[in-house]
Amino acid sequence: MKKITVRKSMTAALAALMLGLTACSASNAPAGGKGTTPGGTASDNGNSKAFKLWLGWTATVNNDSMVQKYWREHEPGIDVKVEATQGDAVTALNLKLNTGGFEDAALFSRSDIVNTSMIRSGSILPLEEYFNQPDKYPGLASIPKQYLEAMKDKDGHIWSIPTWFDQNPDKPWPGWASLGWFIRTDVLEKTGMKKEELATLEGIEKYMRLAAKQTDASGKPLLPLSFLSDANDENVILSTFGVTTSTAGGVIPVEKKGSDYAFIYDNPQYKAAYKWMNKMYRENLIDHEVITDKKERYKEKNKTGRVAMNVGGFFNIDHLLWESLDGPTEPAWFYETIPYPKVDGVERLGFNQIVNPYPGNDLYISKNTKNVSAILKFVDYTLQPKAEQQHVTTDGPVGVFWNWVDKPLGKWKYVDPKYQELITSGDAVKMASAGSGLFSIASYNNDWYPWWNYEIMSPKGRQKTIDFSQQIGKMGAVRVAEPQDRVKAKPGGLWEKYLPELENVRKEYKAKLLMAKTDNEFEQAWTDFQGALEKRAHWSDLKKEWQETLAQGAKG
């Protein structure tokens, strides 16, 4: 789900990307259109059996995994060579598009700016013709039409194949709810408190002060509260104060208030949340490295038991820490989620997860590829409208490495011992040698979700992740998408122009607000933040354009 911004990578690199691509867009733009012969057809002729897939994110890759071997040798008979992005994705995209483009296919998380950049580069194929060939591409033809209609440009072209969408948009799967408050029960026991005492913010503060007096296994004082600010984990605290921080593909979190709309930075509770965080920071109750910590450093603190309580996403804490355990042998075993604490004056939580059935990813095809048929055949396979298809794409077809325990769409288990050993090892390298990890190129269905139906939870810690998600999903910070959640940047408009600077302002001032040394310094930082929103990010103009775009009809 998209949080306050499209992604942390959509920052200064975007300006350079857009400038570089605009210069070449006029001369390189493809003619496109239905009936267009894809680039390289003379050497393809519908017979290619291999292609390279570039992922717009970091991943551990093994192109000789057991699932990929099955693809090559059996169904769908395609050799998929995956390349992950190392470092900043937009910087990598900038480099690729300005040096001839990617080779075959690229899969990116859905982003207006990435999509516009791809189109302007003139390096990709229009794909609308392939969604209307059910005899040849039944998987592509099964994509809900409302998703495809929302993707058409003014000329009717569709420039990507949508993936990771709900097959039934009218009955969406609620998704993994992962954003919450997490306590270590072993530390809680040492403080002499009960979980019930954590129901209010005052109770949380009491716990943090008592936890600060505890030590880890090496004798170091515990960090009372920590989170991964690099992943915007502080959104959970904002939600606790009643601030909605998520969208469903839209440019900015907005809440409907009667007939009006409340933008995130105009919500007085946004300031109140940072005021509380600043108070805790100044009392040394929040880890002073939250602004600078990166994921690996943060995970290491959690692994070694340095943290008494976390807020944010449990995947950022690192779910593999407890999923690899069979009992209370490491600090991670004692993690439990607690309800969002009550804040005086806050009637309901802000929403930090919006259930959005619309596509989360886009697959682009290079106009210079010589492997169009292989790409289309493979994606048509992964997008079969079956409830289990995401699992098939990740772990292979039914009956090979896994199978149903009793009946289809019921419990399942691994049936290949070697595969099970690797895929459940908790080691990223070993896991990559077994499964494809490419669930994001498939789709999903509310009728069945694989990791909530696994028969054998071994090690026992695996069940904790499922329990966390199901518990958090009922706490009140999750809702289904509404029209204001899907308002996108108008091509060539102000949001496209100023969104990177808006993100720069947010990141700069969240650090200043959190780390202010005095009340006066905090108030000055807040005043400066409001000024920067207007002067640097043109906040009032952005809101006006947003209202105009909403009036024209939000797209998915």
XYZ file of C-alpha atoms in Angstrom:
556
model
C 0.000 0.000 0.000
C 1.054 3.465 -0.716
C 1.716 5.587 2.308
C 2.299 9.343 2.480
C 4.149 9.343 -0.840
C 4.451 7.110 -3.862
C 7.751 5.686 -2.631
C 10.845 6.914 -0.877
C 12.732 6.683 -4.177
C 10.464 9.251 -5.834
C 12.656 12.095 -4.664
C 15.331 14.235 -6.264
C 16.041 11.572 -8.855
C 12.608 12.124 -10.351
C 13.422 15.635 -11.461
C 16.450 14.426 -13.375
C 14.459 11.536 -14.779
C 11.647 13.701 -16.088
C 14.011 16.282 -17.545
C 16.068 13.660 -19.295
C 13.065 11.886 -20.751
C 11.150 14.961 -21.854
C 13.981 15.940 -24.157
C 13.788 12.697 -26.092
C 10.046 12.050 -25.898
C 9.065 13.903 -29.068
C 11.492 12.167 -31.383
C 11.308 8.712 -29.786
C 7.584 8.331 -29.184
C 6.350 5.139 -30.866
C 3.508 5.312 -33.355
C 1.783 2.504 -31.458
C -1.837 1.571 -31.844
C -3.755 -1.585 -32.477
C -2.195 -3.823 -35.027
C 1.248 -2.437 -34.293
C 3.877 -5.061 -34.975
C 5.964 -5.336 -31.808
C 9.617 -4.424 -32.185
C 11.772 -7.326 -33.272
C 9.020 -9.492 -34.724
C 11.189 -10.570 -37.642
C 13.335 -12.609 -35.277
C 10.481 -13.631 -32.970
C 7.618 -14.983 -35.097
C 5.840 -16.101 -31.946
C 8.463 -18.746 -31.214
C 10.687 -17.200 -28.561
C 11.000 -19.272 -25.375
C 13.021 -17.007 -23.105
C 13.139 -13.420 -21.881
C 14.734 -11.213 -19.247
C 12.545 -9.735 -16.528
C 13.852 -6.629 -14.777
C 12.345 -6.003 -11.337
C 12.051 -2.429 -10.096
C 13.001 -3.433 -6.549
C 15.682 -5.260 -4.588
C 15.382 -9.043 -4.414
C 17.531 -12.127 -3.880
C 17.639 -13.854 -7.273
C 18.548 -17.380 -8.341
C 17.663 -17.988 -11.981
C 18.171 -21.704 -11.553
C 15.514 -22.056 -8.856
C 13.419 -25.211 -8.764
C 10.297 -23.357 -9.916
C 12.086 -21.647 -12.800
C 13.471 -24.991 -13.901
C 9.919 -26.317 -13.968
C 8.818 -23.357 -16.100
C 11.587 -24.069 -18.601
C 11.032 -27.800 -18.819
C 7.249 -28.034 -18.430
C 4.534 -25.390 -18.121
C 4.573 -22.724 -19.528
C 7.788 -23.719 -21.316
C 9.459 -20.325 -20.826
C 12.936 -19.529 -19.500
C 12.556 -16.417 -17.298
C 15.799 -14.704 -16.323
C 15.181 -12.271 -13.483
C 17.306 -9.211 -12.767
C 16.672 -7.227 -9.567
C 17.446 -3.572 -8.956
C 20.204 -2.729 -6.547
C 19.954 0.640 -4.847
C 17.522 3.361 -5.841
C 14.978 2.109 -8.369
C 14.288 5.465 -10.004
C 17.973 6.181 -10.467
C 18.298 2.779 -12.135
C 15.260 3.501 -14.324
C 16.722 6.861 -15.297
C 19.948 5.194 -16.376
C 18.198 2.429 -18.329
C 15.821 4.709 -20.209
C 18.515 7.169 -21.144
C 20.892 4.465 -22.397
C 18.651 2.518 -24.757
C 16.064 1.100 -22.349
C 15.665 -2.315 -20.739
C 16.067 -5.449 -22.841
C 12.741 -7.343 -22.671
C 10.272 -6.708 -19.821
C 10.242 -4.593 -16.662
C 7.992 -5.039 -13.621
C 7.556 -1.958 -11.405
C 5.306 -1.054 -8.521
C 2.513 1.097 -9.909
C 3.474 4.760 -10.023
C 2.126 7.615 -12.125
C 5.599 9.058 -12.492
C 7.219 5.772 -13.527
C 4.397 5.168 -15.998
C 4.690 8.644 -17.531
C 8.457 8.272 -17.708
C 8.188 4.935 -19.483
C 5.786 6.368 -22.056
C 7.763 9.551 -22.639
C 10.945 7.581 -23.177
C 9.480 6.048 -26.324
C 11.045 2.704 -25.407
C 7.929 0.610 -24.677
C 5.164 -1.058 -26.682
C 1.449 -0.232 -26.573
C -0.313 -3.406 -25.455
C -4.081 -2.865 -25.755
C -4.509 -5.373 -28.587
C -3.436 -8.306 -26.409
C -6.286 -7.939 -23.902
C -8.895 -8.790 -26.533
C -7.603 -12.171 -27.724
C -9.264 -14.717 -25.394
C -8.454 -17.652 -27.672
C -4.749 -16.868 -27.627
C -4.354 -15.059 -24.283
C -7.232 -16.070 -21.965
C -5.372 -14.893 -18.884
C -4.932 -11.377 -20.259
C -8.534 -11.327 -21.500
C -9.750 -12.197 -17.994
C -8.368 -9.000 -16.438
C -11.357 -7.006 -15.088
C -12.262 -4.389 -17.677
C -12.520 -1.602 -15.129
C -8.786 -1.929 -14.469
C -7.954 -1.720 -18.164
C -10.327 1.170 -18.846
C -8.640 3.183 -16.106
C -5.258 2.609 -17.781
C -6.128 3.942 -21.243
C -4.529 7.173 -22.384
C -6.385 9.779 -24.464
C -5.664 7.796 -27.633
C -6.917 4.521 -26.172
C -3.462 3.005 -25.691
C -2.576 0.795 -22.721
C 1.152 0.811 -22.050
C 1.536 -1.956 -19.486
C 0.087 -5.275 -18.373
C -1.404 -4.834 -14.897
C -0.441 -7.403 -12.261
C -1.049 -8.016 -8.564
C -4.713 -7.095 -8.646
C -7.824 -8.615 -7.112
C -9.543 -10.946 -9.566
C -12.892 -9.962 -8.017
C -12.894 -6.193 -7.395
C -16.427 -6.342 -5.987
C -15.350 -8.794 -3.266
C -11.759 -7.802 -2.500
C -9.285 -9.711 -0.364
C -8.548 -7.586 2.744
C -4.791 -8.011 2.396
C -1.954 -8.363 4.866
C -2.537 -5.900 7.685
C 0.945 -5.394 9.101
C 1.043 -1.924 10.664
C 0.640 -1.847 14.419
C 2.102 -1.609 17.909
C 4.316 -4.507 19.009
C 5.330 -5.341 22.566
C 7.863 -7.845 23.875
C 6.039 -9.800 26.545
C 9.273 -10.847 28.263
C 10.131 -7.186 28.812
C 6.549 -6.399 29.825
C 6.766 -9.082 32.496
C 9.962 -7.563 33.867
C 8.278 -4.158 34.201
C 5.494 -5.703 36.276
C 2.814 -4.332 33.938
C -0.053 -6.144 32.198
C -1.070 -5.813 28.550
C -4.359 -4.274 29.617
C -2.436 -1.299 31.008
C -1.208 -0.466 27.497
C -4.691 0.471 26.294
C -3.974 4.210 26.590
C -1.131 6.455 25.520
C -0.434 7.145 29.178
C 0.003 3.409 29.724
C 2.413 3.252 26.788
C 4.480 6.060 28.296
C 4.592 4.292 31.648
C 5.798 1.116 29.988
C 8.513 2.926 28.046
C 9.885 4.564 31.192
C 10.002 1.231 32.998
C 11.475 -0.555 29.964
C 14.275 2.016 29.799
C 15.523 0.591 33.114
C 15.815 -2.940 31.681
C 18.873 -4.343 29.893
C 19.481 -6.748 27.035
C 21.540 -9.944 27.178
C 24.786 -7.975 26.897
C 23.868 -5.594 29.701
C 23.005 -2.586 27.518
C 19.911 -0.524 28.407
C 16.930 -1.343 26.211
C 15.594 1.078 23.623
C 12.057 1.719 24.923
C 10.516 2.416 21.484
C 11.897 2.128 17.967
C 10.636 2.159 14.402
C 11.988 2.265 10.857
C 11.394 5.853 9.796
C 13.087 5.083 6.464
C 9.940 3.025 5.721
C 7.598 5.631 7.272
C 6.785 3.387 10.228
C 5.830 6.484 12.239
C 2.592 6.374 10.228
C 1.296 4.031 12.931
C 1.696 6.784 15.519
C -0.016 9.240 13.183
C -2.889 6.745 12.803
C -3.102 6.442 16.573
C -3.668 10.194 16.683
C -6.416 9.932 14.051
C -4.433 10.832 10.927
C -5.020 8.855 7.720
C -1.692 8.152 6.039
C -2.532 5.814 3.171
C -4.038 5.987 -0.305
C -5.091 3.481 -2.950
C -2.761 4.728 -5.649
C -3.610 8.388 -5.109
C -1.139 11.218 -4.760
C -1.941 12.221 -1.169
C -3.876 10.823 1.819
C -7.211 12.637 2.132
C -10.180 11.984 4.429
C -13.758 12.817 3.499
C -15.393 15.008 6.147
C -19.026 15.369 5.162
C -18.956 17.196 1.855
C -15.389 18.439 2.439
C -11.985 16.800 2.191
C -9.242 16.987 4.828
C -5.664 16.755 3.543
C -3.077 15.053 5.717
C -0.840 18.051 6.435
C -3.844 20.217 7.319
C -5.018 17.815 10.015
C -4.172 19.346 13.436
C -3.576 15.835 14.747
C -0.585 15.551 12.404
C 1.131 18.181 14.529
C -0.137 16.599 17.771
C 1.384 13.227 16.807
C 4.795 14.746 16.130
C 4.534 16.796 19.314
C 4.147 13.547 21.257
C 6.984 11.868 19.360
C 9.231 14.860 20.048
C 8.414 14.693 23.752
C 9.296 10.993 23.880
C 12.452 11.623 21.854
C 13.620 14.360 24.207
C 13.046 12.026 27.164
C 15.239 9.402 25.449
C 12.278 7.028 25.187
C 12.461 6.836 21.379
C 15.587 5.403 19.782
C 17.674 8.409 18.689
C 18.717 6.582 15.525
C 15.213 6.160 14.087
C 15.749 8.861 11.439
C 19.094 7.502 10.213
C 18.643 3.746 10.646
C 18.373 1.614 7.522
C 16.531 -1.690 7.382
C 19.446 -4.001 8.120
C 20.568 -2.002 11.144
C 17.006 -1.865 12.447
C 16.539 -5.608 11.964
C 19.770 -6.290 13.824
C 18.561 -4.310 16.847
C 15.378 -6.363 16.897
C 17.235 -9.643 16.436
C 19.560 -8.996 19.372
C 16.740 -7.907 21.666
C 17.708 -4.244 21.944
C 14.136 -2.955 21.470
C 11.368 -3.143 24.082
C 8.528 -1.993 21.813
C 8.094 -1.283 18.089
C 5.602 0.595 15.984
C 5.253 0.131 12.252
C 5.178 -2.847 9.936
C 6.069 -6.232 11.314
C 7.741 -7.083 8.014
C 10.180 -4.254 8.797
C 10.839 -5.680 12.260
C 11.562 -8.817 10.197
C 8.997 -11.600 10.418
C 11.708 -14.164 9.664
C 13.119 -13.548 13.148
C 10.178 -15.348 14.773
C 9.165 -17.527 11.830
C 12.424 -19.439 12.188
C 11.757 -20.225 15.877
C 10.001 -23.184 17.479
C 9.894 -21.785 20.989
C 11.180 -19.070 23.373
C 14.848 -19.306 22.415
C 15.326 -15.780 21.031
C 13.912 -12.315 21.876
C 11.764 -12.309 18.708
C 9.625 -15.140 20.079
C 8.117 -12.753 22.639
C 6.741 -10.235 20.151
C 2.975 -9.719 20.366
C 0.767 -7.063 18.831
C -1.423 -4.890 21.037
C -4.450 -2.737 20.155
C -3.735 0.846 19.139
C -3.647 2.852 22.389
C -6.410 5.359 23.026
C -5.462 9.041 22.704
C -7.562 11.638 24.503
C -9.821 13.476 22.064
C -9.340 11.003 19.205
C -12.655 9.376 18.328
C -11.327 6.940 15.729
C -8.031 5.822 14.279
C -6.629 7.198 11.069
C -6.351 4.666 8.267
C -2.875 3.433 7.385
C -3.954 0.671 5.024
C -6.494 1.042 2.243
C -7.857 -2.154 0.722
C -7.345 -1.508 -2.969
C -8.339 -4.164 -5.501
C -6.718 -2.212 -8.347
C -3.359 -3.356 -9.797
C -0.304 -2.837 -7.646
C 2.271 -3.452 -10.382
C 2.804 -2.815 -14.078
C 4.705 -4.951 -16.581
C 6.220 -2.951 -19.430
C 7.513 -4.507 -22.658
C 10.426 -2.990 -24.548
C 9.751 -2.004 -28.146
C 13.157 -3.509 -28.999
C 12.579 -6.932 -27.471
C 12.860 -9.959 -29.709
C 10.919 -12.073 -27.209
C 7.394 -10.659 -27.207
C 5.756 -14.077 -27.554
C 7.645 -15.490 -24.554
C 6.704 -12.505 -22.379
C 3.030 -12.669 -23.333
C 2.831 -16.433 -22.923
C 4.391 -16.277 -19.481
C 2.259 -13.402 -18.175
C -0.862 -15.009 -19.622
C 0.069 -18.065 -17.540
C 0.642 -16.120 -14.299
C -2.596 -14.157 -14.743
C -4.916 -17.144 -15.000
C -7.995 -16.162 -12.923
C -7.637 -18.940 -10.354
C -7.690 -18.358 -6.617
C -4.472 -20.349 -6.173
C -2.563 -18.782 -9.078
C -0.376 -16.508 -6.947
C 0.782 -19.637 -5.089
C 1.302 -21.500 -8.364
C 3.433 -18.614 -9.639
C 5.539 -18.566 -6.490
C 5.810 -22.265 -5.603
C 4.921 -24.127 -8.765
C 1.765 -25.963 -9.864
C -0.411 -28.176 -7.686
C 1.076 -31.639 -7.186
C 4.728 -30.795 -7.870
C 6.236 -29.099 -4.819
C 2.965 -28.720 -2.873
C -0.543 -30.193 -2.915
C -3.959 -29.938 -1.299
C -4.372 -31.807 1.979
C -8.005 -32.764 1.424
C -9.772 -30.607 -1.172
C -8.968 -27.717 -3.527
C -8.962 -24.297 -1.868
C -8.598 -25.892 1.531
C -5.490 -26.641 3.550
C -2.265 -27.397 1.664
C 1.212 -28.720 2.438
C 4.594 -29.143 0.777
C 5.089 -32.571 -0.794
C 8.703 -32.224 -1.937
C 11.054 -32.570 1.099
C 13.975 -30.754 -0.546
C 11.777 -27.882 -1.634
C 10.234 -27.612 1.820
C 13.649 -27.602 3.489
C 14.830 -24.706 1.328
C 11.674 -22.600 1.204
C 11.102 -22.749 4.972
C 14.745 -22.202 5.932
C 14.413 -18.482 6.621
C 17.594 -17.996 4.588
C 16.971 -15.664 1.630
C 19.558 -17.375 -0.564
C 18.175 -20.860 0.091
C 14.609 -19.673 -0.409
C 15.558 -18.116 -3.755
C 16.990 -21.455 -4.889
C 13.547 -23.027 -4.474
C 10.648 -20.645 -5.190
C 10.360 -17.903 -7.773
C 9.372 -15.137 -5.395
C 7.293 -13.662 -8.254
C 3.827 -13.594 -6.699
C 3.771 -9.904 -7.721
C 3.435 -10.844 -11.393
C 0.257 -12.838 -10.666
C -3.109 -11.795 -9.175
C -5.060 -12.779 -6.083
C -8.512 -13.809 -4.940
C -10.480 -13.553 -1.702
C -11.609 -17.178 -2.047
C -8.251 -18.509 -0.899
C -4.985 -17.137 0.485
C -2.080 -19.610 0.679
C -0.301 -18.489 3.818
C -3.474 -18.512 5.872
C -4.179 -22.125 4.843
C -0.837 -23.855 5.318
C -1.496 -27.130 7.147
C 1.787 -27.432 8.998
C 3.065 -24.399 10.841
C 6.597 -25.527 11.471
C 8.516 -23.874 12.951
C 5.722 -22.711 15.244
C 6.772 -19.099 14.834
C 5.250 -19.023 11.359
C 1.788 -18.906 12.901
C 2.654 -15.654 14.679
C 2.772 -13.756 11.379
C -0.714 -14.933 10.400
C -2.062 -14.147 13.854
C -0.536 -10.659 13.775
C -2.087 -9.848 10.412
C -5.537 -11.099 11.321
C -5.479 -9.279 14.672
C -4.279 -5.974 13.198
C -6.874 -6.143 10.444
C -9.586 -5.871 13.100
C -8.112 -2.932 15.037
C -9.723 -0.166 13.001
C -6.902 1.264 10.867
C -7.896 -0.563 7.652
C -10.722 0.269 5.239
C -11.763 -0.283 1.620
C -10.751 2.307 -0.973
C -12.964 5.321 -1.651
C -12.839 7.721 -4.630
C -10.563 10.259 -2.890
C -7.993 7.511 -2.309
C -7.432 7.064 -6.045
C -6.938 10.641 -7.262
C -3.832 10.539 -9.428
C -1.407 13.096 -10.811
C -2.668 14.754 -13.978
C -0.098 14.313 -16.781
C 1.810 17.559 -17.109
C 0.043 18.978 -14.044
C 1.209 20.438 -10.767
C 1.235 17.160 -8.846
C 3.552 15.611 -11.390
C 5.784 18.654 -11.133
C 5.838 19.252 -7.389
C 5.299 15.820 -5.819
C 9.055 15.151 -5.501
C 9.537 18.457 -3.676
C 6.518 17.786 -1.455
C 8.182 14.543 -0.422
C 11.474 16.356 0.197
C 9.681 18.826 2.462
C 7.904 16.063 4.379
C 11.068 14.084 5.002
C 13.113 17.150 5.961
C 10.587 18.427 8.486
C 9.579 15.112 9.986
C 13.196 14.879 11.135
C 13.214 18.460 12.454
C 9.905 18.013 14.260
C 10.944 14.729 15.832
C 14.385 15.912 16.976
C 13.599 19.486 18.100
C 15.477 20.225 21.331
C 12.880 22.516 22.930
C 9.203 23.374 22.666
C 10.104 26.656 20.984
C 12.289 24.864 18.456
C 9.435 22.468 17.716
C 6.988 25.324 17.147
C 9.459 27.058 14.863
C 9.970 23.840 12.901
C 6.197 23.521 12.501
C 5.913 27.120 11.279
C 8.772 26.549 8.847
C 7.112 23.332 7.658
C 3.908 25.179 6.816
C 5.911 27.815 4.966
C 7.899 25.231 3.028
C 4.722 23.447 1.977
C 3.540 26.649 0.318
C 6.785 28.106 -0.989
C 8.541 24.973 -2.156
C 5.707 22.508 -2.824
C 2.904 24.938 -3.802
C 0.558 23.250 -1.344
C -2.519 25.418 -1.977
C -2.188 25.010 -5.729
C -1.775 21.254 -5.365
C -4.949 20.988 -3.313
C -6.871 23.032 -5.866
C -5.720 20.802 -8.723
C -6.575 17.725 -6.629
C -10.137 18.974 -6.173
C -10.451 19.576 -9.924
C -9.127 16.092 -10.704
C -11.533 14.478 -8.229
C -14.432 16.355 -9.830
C -13.414 14.909 -13.201
C -13.515 11.390 -11.766
C -10.844 9.447 -9.854
C -9.209 6.612 -11.722
C -7.846 3.353 -10.355
